[in-house]
mmCIF file of C-alpha atoms and ligand atoms in Angstrom:
data_model
loop_
_atom_site.group_PDB
_atom_site.id
_atom_site.type_symbol
_atom_site.label_atom_id
_atom_site.label_comp_id
_atom_site.label_asym_id
_atom_site.label_seq_id
_atom_site.Cartn_x
_atom_site.Cartn_y
_atom_site.Cartn_z
ATOM 1 C CA MET A 7 2.474 1.602 -17.244
ATOM 2 C CA PRO A 8 4.928 2.510 -20.246
ATOM 3 C CA LEU A 9 5.829 -0.583 -22.358
ATOM 4 C CA ARG A 10 9.437 -0.777 -23.488
ATOM 5 C CA GLN A 11 10.509 -2.497 -26.631
ATOM 6 C CA THR A 12 13.644 -4.626 -25.961
ATOM 7 C CA THR A 13 13.490 -6.531 -29.234
ATOM 8 C CA ALA A 14 11.276 -6.481 -32.243
ATOM 9 C CA ARG A 15 9.027 -9.168 -30.572
ATOM 10 C CA GLU A 16 9.309 -8.443 -26.832
ATOM 11 C CA LEU A 17 7.490 -5.886 -24.723
ATOM 12 C CA ILE A 18 8.098 -5.649 -21.148
ATOM 13 C CA ALA A 19 5.819 -3.582 -18.941
ATOM 14 C CA LEU A 20 7.578 -1.290 -16.631
ATOM 15 C CA PRO A 21 6.385 0.528 -13.669
ATOM 16 C CA ASP A 22 5.560 4.106 -14.221
ATOM 17 C CA TYR A 23 8.190 5.167 -11.735
ATOM 18 C CA ALA A 24 10.915 3.456 -13.992
ATOM 19 C CA ASP A 25 12.376 6.421 -15.340
ATOM 20 C CA GLU A 26 12.520 8.208 -11.948
ATOM 21 C CA VAL A 27 14.354 5.001 -10.450
ATOM 22 C CA VAL A 28 17.077 4.757 -13.367
ATOM 23 C CA ARG A 29 17.536 8.558 -13.359
ATOM 24 C CA GLY A 30 18.064 8.426 -9.414
ATOM 25 C CA LEU A 31 20.566 5.571 -9.851
ATOM 26 C CA ILE A 32 22.714 7.146 -12.449
ATOM 27 C CA SER A 33 22.630 10.462 -11.026
ATOM 28 C CA ARG A 34 25.923 11.889 -9.039
ATOM 29 C CA GLN A 35 24.150 11.891 -6.043
ATOM 30 C CA LYS A 36 22.449 8.351 -6.217
ATOM 31 C CA THR A 37 18.824 8.822 -4.892
ATOM 32 C CA LEU A 38 15.549 6.361 -5.042
ATOM 33 C CA PRO A 39 12.030 7.779 -4.188
ATOM 34 C CA CYS A 40 10.741 7.198 -0.731
ATOM 35 C CA LYS A 41 7.400 6.138 -1.896
ATOM 36 C CA LEU A 42 8.952 2.824 -2.967
ATOM 37 C CA PHE A 43 9.399 1.717 0.526
ATOM 38 C CA TYR A 44 5.771 0.995 0.862
ATOM 39 C CA ASP A 45 5.218 -2.348 -0.748
ATOM 40 C CA ASP A 46 3.314 -5.140 1.351
ATOM 41 C CA LEU A 47 6.699 -5.881 3.371
ATOM 42 C CA GLY A 48 7.602 -2.235 3.580
ATOM 43 C CA SER A 49 4.038 -1.246 4.979
ATOM 44 C CA GLU A 50 4.441 -4.011 7.460
ATOM 45 C CA LEU A 51 7.859 -2.812 8.560
ATOM 46 C CA PHE A 52 6.680 0.885 8.865
ATOM 47 C CA GLU A 53 3.798 -0.469 11.158
ATOM 48 C CA ARG A 54 6.558 -2.017 13.268
ATOM 49 C CA ILE A 55 8.579 1.158 13.346
ATOM 50 C CA THR A 56 5.424 3.184 14.542
ATOM 51 C CA GLU A 57 5.463 0.853 17.766
ATOM 52 C CA LEU A 58 9.414 1.194 18.465
ATOM 53 C CA PRO A 59 10.439 2.896 21.627
ATOM 54 C CA GLU A 60 12.592 5.329 19.772
ATOM 55 C CA TYR A 61 10.047 6.469 17.178
ATOM 56 C CA TYR A 62 8.087 8.882 19.154
ATOM 57 C CA PRO A 63 6.262 10.616 16.368
ATOM 58 C CA THR A 64 3.086 8.145 16.291
ATOM 59 C CA ARG A 65 2.331 7.786 19.929
ATOM 60 C CA THR A 66 3.104 11.509 20.367
ATOM 61 C CA GLU A 67 0.253 12.555 17.565
ATOM 62 C CA LEU A 68 -1.750 10.176 19.336
ATOM 63 C CA GLU A 69 -1.356 11.674 22.835
ATOM 64 C CA ILE A 70 -2.491 15.076 21.111
ATOM 65 C CA LEU A 71 -5.376 13.535 19.409
ATOM 66 C CA ARG A 72 -6.597 11.782 22.777
ATOM 67 C CA GLY A 73 -6.158 14.888 24.749
ATOM 68 C CA SER A 74 -7.551 17.565 22.315
ATOM 69 C CA SER A 75 -9.950 15.902 19.852
ATOM 70 C CA GLY A 76 -12.904 17.750 21.779
ATOM 71 C CA GLU A 77 -11.500 21.165 20.983
ATOM 72 C CA ILE A 78 -10.227 20.084 17.438
ATOM 73 C CA ALA A 79 -13.665 18.859 16.690
ATOM 74 C CA GLU A 80 -15.406 22.197 18.030
ATOM 75 C CA ALA A 81 -12.786 24.393 16.219
ATOM 76 C CA ALA A 82 -13.478 22.396 12.845
ATOM 77 C CA GLY A 83 -17.083 23.328 13.029
ATOM 78 C CA SER A 84 -20.350 21.476 12.885
ATOM 79 C CA GLY A 85 -21.725 19.030 10.213
ATOM 80 C CA VAL A 86 -18.278 18.392 8.643
ATOM 81 C CA SER A 87 -17.465 15.365 6.845
ATOM 82 C CA ILE A 88 -13.791 13.663 7.789
ATOM 83 C CA VAL A 89 -11.567 12.898 4.744
ATOM 84 C CA GLU A 90 -8.446 11.466 5.814
ATOM 85 C CA LEU A 91 -5.444 11.600 3.207
ATOM 86 C CA GLY A 92 -3.079 8.421 3.269
ATOM 87 C CA ALA A 93 -5.328 7.043 6.029
ATOM 88 C CA GLY A 94 -3.509 3.540 6.074
ATOM 89 C CA THR A 95 -5.324 1.490 8.681
ATOM 90 C CA ALA A 96 -6.707 4.523 10.347
ATOM 91 C CA THR A 97 -4.943 3.735 13.811
ATOM 92 C CA LYS A 98 -5.145 7.187 15.058
ATOM 93 C CA THR A 99 -8.546 8.329 13.841
ATOM 94 C CA GLY A 100 -10.905 6.675 15.973
ATOM 95 C CA THR A 101 -10.626 9.250 18.802
ATOM 96 C CA LEU A 102 -11.137 12.063 16.615
ATOM 97 C CA LEU A 103 -14.299 10.476 15.147
ATOM 98 C CA ARG A 104 -15.842 9.872 18.588
ATOM 99 C CA ALA A 105 -15.387 13.370 19.294
ATOM 100 C CA PHE A 106 -17.289 14.447 16.278
ATOM 101 C CA ALA A 107 -19.834 11.917 16.996
ATOM 102 C CA ARG A 108 -20.546 13.492 20.211
ATOM 103 C CA ARG A 109 -21.273 16.929 18.667
ATOM 104 C CA GLN A 110 -22.905 15.975 15.367
ATOM 105 C CA MET A 111 -25.738 13.426 14.612
ATOM 106 C CA ARG A 112 -24.101 11.913 11.581
ATOM 107 C CA VAL A 113 -20.259 11.639 11.067
ATOM 108 C CA LYS A 114 -19.040 10.512 7.469
ATOM 109 C CA TYR A 115 -15.632 9.446 7.304
ATOM 110 C CA TYR A 116 -13.802 9.095 3.901
ATOM 111 C CA PRO A 117 -10.381 7.354 4.444
ATOM 112 C CA VAL A 118 -8.253 7.651 1.280
ATOM 113 C CA ASP A 119 -5.447 5.371 0.439
ATOM 114 C CA ILE A 120 -3.730 3.782 -2.643
ATOM 115 C CA SER A 121 -4.152 0.302 -0.844
ATOM 116 C CA PRO A 122 -7.536 -1.583 -1.077
ATOM 117 C CA ALA A 123 -6.185 -3.958 1.761
ATOM 118 C CA ALA A 124 -5.358 -0.866 4.182
ATOM 119 C CA LEU A 125 -8.786 0.610 3.335
ATOM 120 C CA ASP A 126 -10.498 -2.739 4.205
ATOM 121 C CA ALA A 127 -8.684 -2.879 7.428
ATOM 122 C CA ALA A 128 -9.595 0.959 8.082
ATOM 123 C CA GLU A 129 -13.282 0.178 7.478
ATOM 124 C CA LYS A 130 -13.069 -2.715 10.099
ATOM 125 C CA ARG A 131 -10.909 -0.851 12.712
ATOM 126 C CA VAL A 132 -13.333 2.310 12.525
ATOM 127 C CA GLY A 133 -16.508 0.081 12.950
ATOM 128 C CA GLN A 134 -15.008 -0.927 16.267
ATOM 129 C CA ASP A 135 -13.472 2.242 17.419
ATOM 130 C CA CYS A 136 -16.489 4.511 16.332
ATOM 131 C CA PRO A 137 -19.736 2.435 15.456
ATOM 132 C CA ALA A 138 -21.438 5.745 14.865
ATOM 133 C CA ALA A 139 -19.383 6.691 11.606
ATOM 134 C CA GLN A 140 -20.293 5.936 8.367
ATOM 135 C CA VAL A 141 -17.016 4.822 6.499
ATOM 136 C CA HIS A 142 -16.845 5.431 2.752
ATOM 137 C CA PRO A 143 -13.362 4.255 1.512
ATOM 138 C CA VAL A 144 -11.810 6.167 -1.549
ATOM 139 C CA ILE A 145 -9.009 4.272 -3.397
ATOM 140 C CA ALA A 146 -6.759 7.070 -4.772
ATOM 141 C CA ASP A 147 -3.182 7.906 -5.571
ATOM 142 C CA PHE A 148 -2.318 11.438 -4.853
ATOM 143 C CA SER A 149 0.057 11.746 -7.750
ATOM 144 C CA ASN A 150 -3.356 11.760 -9.800
ATOM 145 C CA GLY A 151 -4.614 14.711 -8.092
ATOM 146 C CA PHE A 152 -7.217 15.250 -5.621
ATOM 147 C CA ASN A 153 -10.390 15.276 -7.856
ATOM 148 C CA PHE A 154 -12.160 12.971 -5.413
ATOM 149 C CA LEU A 155 -12.495 15.895 -3.080
ATOM 150 C CA GLN A 156 -14.920 17.354 -5.287
ATOM 151 C CA ASN A 157 -17.158 14.271 -5.263
ATOM 152 C CA ILE A 158 -17.541 14.597 -1.332
ATOM 153 C CA SER A 159 -20.346 17.235 -0.700
ATOM 154 C CA GLY A 160 -20.681 19.452 2.188
ATOM 155 C CA ARG A 161 -18.369 20.874 4.872
ATOM 156 C CA LYS A 162 -14.938 18.977 5.015
ATOM 157 C CA LEU A 163 -12.083 18.480 7.517
ATOM 158 C CA VAL A 164 -9.121 17.124 5.369
ATOM 159 C CA LEU A 165 -6.608 15.143 7.610
ATOM 160 C CA TYR A 166 -3.092 14.856 6.757
ATOM 161 C CA LEU A 167 -1.537 13.111 9.696
ATOM 162 C CA GLY A 168 1.697 11.505 10.761
ATOM 163 C CA SER A 169 3.975 14.362 9.474
ATOM 164 C CA SER A 170 3.661 12.512 6.096
ATOM 165 C CA ILE A 171 4.195 16.044 4.485
ATOM 166 C CA GLY A 172 7.563 16.089 5.942
ATOM 167 C CA ASN A 173 8.719 13.345 3.524
ATOM 168 C CA PHE A 174 8.216 15.963 0.545
ATOM 169 C CA ASP A 175 10.996 18.480 -0.241
ATOM 170 C CA GLY A 176 9.637 22.172 0.179
ATOM 171 C CA PRO A 177 8.364 22.767 -3.202
ATOM 172 C CA ASP A 178 6.509 19.385 -3.558
ATOM 173 C CA ALA A 179 5.002 19.723 -0.159
ATOM 174 C CA ILE A 180 3.675 23.117 -1.194
ATOM 175 C CA ALA A 181 2.560 21.922 -4.520
ATOM 176 C CA LEU A 182 0.543 18.994 -2.826
ATOM 177 C CA LEU A 183 -0.954 21.479 -0.302
ATOM 178 C CA ARG A 184 -1.842 23.864 -3.233
ATOM 179 C CA LYS A 185 -3.725 20.804 -4.991
ATOM 180 C CA VAL A 186 -5.572 20.299 -1.817
ATOM 181 C CA ARG A 187 -6.554 23.907 -1.369
ATOM 182 C CA GLN A 188 -7.884 24.182 -4.929
ATOM 183 C CA ARG A 189 -10.373 21.363 -4.107
ATOM 184 C CA LEU A 190 -11.604 23.167 -0.912
ATOM 185 C CA SER A 191 -14.306 25.786 -0.065
ATOM 186 C CA PRO A 192 -14.125 28.675 2.606
ATOM 187 C CA GLU A 193 -16.211 26.633 5.191
ATOM 188 C CA ASP A 194 -13.732 23.645 4.882
ATOM 189 C CA ALA A 195 -10.461 23.081 7.149
ATOM 190 C CA LEU A 196 -7.304 21.179 6.816
ATOM 191 C CA LEU A 197 -5.565 19.391 9.919
ATOM 192 C CA LEU A 198 -1.965 18.824 9.313
ATOM 193 C CA GLY A 199 0.258 16.858 11.406
ATOM 194 C CA THR A 200 3.941 17.967 11.560
ATOM 195 C CA ASP A 201 7.077 16.587 13.471
ATOM 196 C CA MET A 202 8.663 19.758 15.129
ATOM 197 C CA VAL A 203 12.384 20.460 15.386
ATOM 198 C CA LYS A 204 14.061 18.856 18.351
ATOM 199 C CA SER A 205 17.561 17.512 19.469
ATOM 200 C CA ALA A 206 19.632 15.146 17.375
ATOM 201 C CA GLU A 207 19.924 12.766 20.347
ATOM 202 C CA ILE A 208 16.218 12.263 20.185
ATOM 203 C CA LEU A 209 15.775 12.536 16.426
ATOM 204 C CA VAL A 210 18.633 10.063 15.260
ATOM 205 C CA PRO A 211 17.714 6.952 17.217
ATOM 206 C CA ALA A 212 13.968 7.512 16.032
ATOM 207 C CA TYR A 213 15.587 6.649 12.615
ATOM 208 C CA ASP A 214 18.216 4.203 13.569
ATOM 209 C CA ASP A 215 16.518 1.962 16.155
ATOM 210 C CA ALA A 216 18.234 -0.585 18.234
ATOM 211 C CA GLN A 217 16.467 -3.509 16.916
ATOM 212 C CA GLY A 218 17.312 -2.641 13.207
ATOM 213 C CA VAL A 219 13.717 -2.373 12.070
ATOM 214 C CA THR A 220 14.328 1.046 10.369
ATOM 215 C CA ALA A 221 17.491 -0.481 8.720
ATOM 216 C CA GLU A 222 15.579 -3.256 7.203
ATOM 217 C CA PHE A 223 12.864 -0.894 6.154
ATOM 218 C CA ASN A 224 15.459 1.159 4.099
ATOM 219 C CA LYS A 225 17.036 -1.917 2.582
ATOM 220 C CA ASN A 226 13.700 -3.241 1.657
ATOM 221 C CA ILE A 227 13.684 -0.717 -1.142
ATOM 222 C CA LEU A 228 16.473 -2.463 -2.899
ATOM 223 C CA ARG A 229 14.816 -5.682 -2.438
ATOM 224 C CA ARG A 230 11.651 -4.143 -4.238
ATOM 225 C CA ILE A 231 13.972 -2.693 -7.203
ATOM 226 C CA ASN A 232 15.650 -6.248 -7.518
ATOM 227 C CA ARG A 233 12.059 -7.606 -7.817
ATOM 228 C CA GLU A 234 10.485 -5.168 -9.971
ATOM 229 C CA PHE A 235 13.507 -4.250 -12.207
ATOM 230 C CA ALA A 236 15.423 -7.788 -12.356
ATOM 231 C CA ALA A 237 18.210 -6.407 -10.380
ATOM 232 C CA ASP A 238 21.005 -8.183 -8.347
ATOM 233 C CA PHE A 239 21.523 -5.457 -5.418
ATOM 234 C CA ASP A 240 23.432 -7.331 -2.778
ATOM 235 C CA LEU A 241 21.511 -5.960 0.492
ATOM 236 C CA ASP A 242 24.263 -7.130 2.744
ATOM 237 C CA SER A 243 26.589 -4.798 1.172
ATOM 238 C CA PHE A 244 24.515 -1.796 2.306
ATOM 239 C CA ARG A 245 24.521 -0.028 5.523
ATOM 240 C CA HIS A 246 21.552 1.945 6.810
ATOM 241 C CA ILE A 247 22.561 5.657 7.582
ATOM 242 C CA ALA A 248 20.259 8.403 9.345
ATOM 243 C CA GLU A 249 21.852 11.766 9.897
ATOM 244 C CA TRP A 250 20.353 14.951 11.049
ATOM 245 C CA ASN A 251 20.937 17.891 8.998
ATOM 246 C CA PRO A 252 20.302 21.001 10.949
ATOM 247 C CA VAL A 253 20.827 23.550 8.125
ATOM 248 C CA LYS A 254 17.954 21.853 5.921
ATOM 249 C CA SER A 255 15.930 20.912 9.105
ATOM 250 C CA ARG A 256 15.580 17.248 8.173
ATOM 251 C CA MET A 257 16.585 13.739 8.825
ATOM 252 C CA GLU A 258 18.338 12.233 5.836
ATOM 253 C CA ILE A 259 18.308 8.542 5.277
ATOM 254 C CA TYR A 260 20.733 6.747 3.043
ATOM 255 C CA LEU A 261 22.053 3.396 2.086
ATOM 256 C CA GLU A 262 25.779 3.275 1.971
ATOM 257 C CA SER A 263 27.608 0.932 -0.131
ATOM 258 C CA THR A 264 30.219 -1.006 2.281
ATOM 259 C CA ARG A 265 32.438 -2.093 -0.596
ATOM 260 C CA GLN A 266 33.115 -1.259 -4.303
ATOM 261 C CA GLN A 267 30.428 -3.008 -6.205
ATOM 262 C CA VAL A 268 28.342 -3.109 -9.623
ATOM 263 C CA ALA A 269 24.613 -3.776 -9.595
ATOM 264 C CA ILE A 270 22.851 -5.011 -12.764
ATOM 265 C CA LEU A 271 19.176 -3.823 -13.677
ATOM 266 C CA ARG A 272 18.256 -6.104 -16.448
ATOM 267 C CA THR A 273 14.645 -4.326 -17.386
ATOM 268 C CA PRO A 274 15.785 -1.879 -18.374
ATOM 269 C CA SER A 275 19.228 -2.454 -18.615
ATOM 270 C CA VAL A 276 21.443 -0.257 -16.378
ATOM 271 C CA ARG A 277 24.693 -0.796 -14.711
ATOM 272 C CA VAL A 278 24.721 0.873 -11.298
ATOM 273 C CA ILE A 279 28.528 1.573 -10.161
ATOM 274 C CA LEU A 280 29.123 2.050 -6.609
ATOM 275 C CA ALA A 281 32.398 3.107 -4.790
ATOM 276 C CA ALA A 282 33.047 1.928 -1.206
ATOM 277 C CA GLY A 283 31.306 4.248 1.153
ATOM 278 C CA GLU A 284 28.890 5.974 -1.742
ATOM 279 C CA ARG A 285 25.594 6.631 -0.696
ATOM 280 C CA ILE A 286 21.978 6.207 -2.207
ATOM 281 C CA HIS A 287 19.628 8.944 -0.704
ATOM 282 C CA THR A 288 16.565 7.310 0.044
ATOM 283 C CA GLU A 289 14.398 9.630 2.061
ATOM 284 C CA ASN A 290 14.311 12.798 3.891
ATOM 285 C CA SER A 291 11.894 13.565 6.971
ATOM 286 C CA TYR A 292 11.523 17.398 7.600
ATOM 287 C CA LYS A 293 11.155 18.753 11.158
ATOM 288 C CA TYR A 294 9.466 22.006 11.499
ATOM 289 C CA THR A 295 9.268 25.099 13.723
ATOM 290 C CA LEU A 296 5.992 26.772 13.923
ATOM 291 C CA PRO A 297 6.907 29.830 11.564
ATOM 292 C CA MET A 298 8.069 27.056 9.073
ATOM 293 C CA VAL A 299 4.571 25.498 9.269
ATOM 294 C CA GLU A 300 3.126 28.828 9.081
ATOM 295 C CA ARG A 301 4.961 29.846 5.823
ATOM 296 C CA MET A 302 4.154 26.555 4.135
ATOM 297 C CA LEU A 303 0.680 26.756 4.655
ATOM 298 C CA CYS A 304 0.522 30.498 3.724
ATOM 299 C CA VAL A 305 2.463 29.856 0.445
ATOM 300 C CA SER A 306 -0.002 27.179 -0.155
ATOM 301 C CA GLY A 307 -3.130 29.192 0.193
ATOM 302 C CA PHE A 308 -4.096 28.249 3.798
ATOM 303 C CA LYS A 309 -4.241 30.405 7.119
ATOM 304 C CA LEU A 310 -3.187 28.770 10.232
ATOM 305 C CA GLU A 311 -5.780 29.172 12.630
ATOM 306 C CA ARG A 312 -4.843 27.078 15.638
ATOM 307 C CA THR A 313 -2.056 24.545 16.696
ATOM 308 C CA TRP A 314 -2.301 21.676 19.361
ATOM 309 C CA TYR A 315 0.998 20.178 20.819
ATOM 310 C CA ASP A 316 1.782 17.332 23.186
ATOM 311 C CA ARG A 317 3.174 18.233 26.480
ATOM 312 C CA ARG A 318 6.789 18.216 25.273
ATOM 313 C CA GLU A 319 5.788 20.270 22.071
ATOM 314 C CA TRP A 320 7.585 17.478 19.984
ATOM 315 C CA PHE A 321 4.636 17.347 17.367
ATOM 316 C CA GLY A 322 1.975 19.623 16.309
ATOM 317 C CA LEU A 323 -1.422 19.399 14.888
ATOM 318 C CA HIS A 324 -2.360 22.652 12.892
ATOM 319 C CA LEU A 325 -5.737 23.677 11.886
ATOM 320 C CA ALA A 326 -5.753 25.591 8.870
ATOM 321 C CA ARG A 327 -8.366 27.223 6.354
ATOM 322 C CA VAL A 328 -8.413 28.308 3.119
HETATM 323 C C1 AVI B 23 5.690 8.001 6.877
HETATM 324 N N1 AVI B 23 6.879 9.091 7.357
HETATM 325 C C2 AVI B 23 6.107 10.245 8.002
HETATM 326 C C3 AVI B 23 7.824 8.377 8.310
HETATM 327 C C4 AVI B 23 8.894 9.644 8.806
HETATM 328 O O1 AVI B 23 8.993 9.615 9.997
HETATM 329 O O2 AVI B 23 9.268 10.365 7.905
HETATM 330 C C5 AVI B 23 8.685 7.482 7.456
HETATM 331 C C6 AVI B 23 9.707 6.869 8.297
HETATM 332 N N2 AVI B 23 11.090 6.769 7.591
HETATM 333 C C7 AVI B 23 11.858 6.137 8.669
HETATM 334 N N3 AVI B 23 11.167 5.943 9.696
HETATM 335 C C8 AVI B 23 9.879 6.426 9.446
#
């Protein structure tokens, strides 16, 4: 956490994303990094999103896992340890772990997350869903790399589920996958979940639900900025926007100012001037075709081996090797 000197005597600790936040808010197209969604309330709101009728990705991926875990375990090979990046509370992993437990004597499961509370919940859940699995939680922040993969011995299957990769722009997604690739050996594999391209009639409601949970999730980023940067954003003066961009193949999420307004950040001192209708871009969620997935994996040093879909082909689980 960098320290900023505000007066000769006073030192204030700023979060390490402070520069990114300030740069984003004073740019011509204002932006905020979507990783800031996930404070305690944001993580709770995201859990609620995954249960909404309009938000199909979570239950669709689970449908694939329920139908294809046996085949996935067979294709991954024998004697593998399962490492789940961004495991959260491990809601979807039980089915897959049980399929591995049927094939091999021991299943080691390494849920990796930045949140110790989520890892505690993951350990409890897996204890119930697959008592045969040995759980080894790993607290890690991916922005510091994937060194922890080196400390896990033997064959590995790395899971990156939920289309979390879709929240990274192309070059950042490739950089992340390359870093994972560098820590893997030829006998290891990656299971990547991606949300597939589909009609705007399905996509837009998934990111702008009738109950307004996603709107609340989006606005919570300003609540966090208010708390962490002593700011005074008026949440009621912003509107949640979710748009499908077919050219960039992504859902784009914004907060649109409903009036001309000035928000002040006090630490560090920044004035944010917003015109009526001006937007803060808070998130992209990329949707893929199979050639897009193949290319992303290939450029990152992986080779796509096999894909499993749900019955509507809305979501894909891709097994890739180095
Ligand atoms: C975490 N991530 C894959 C979600 C998505 O669908 O892009 C985040 C999300 N944002 C709004 N709704 C869900």
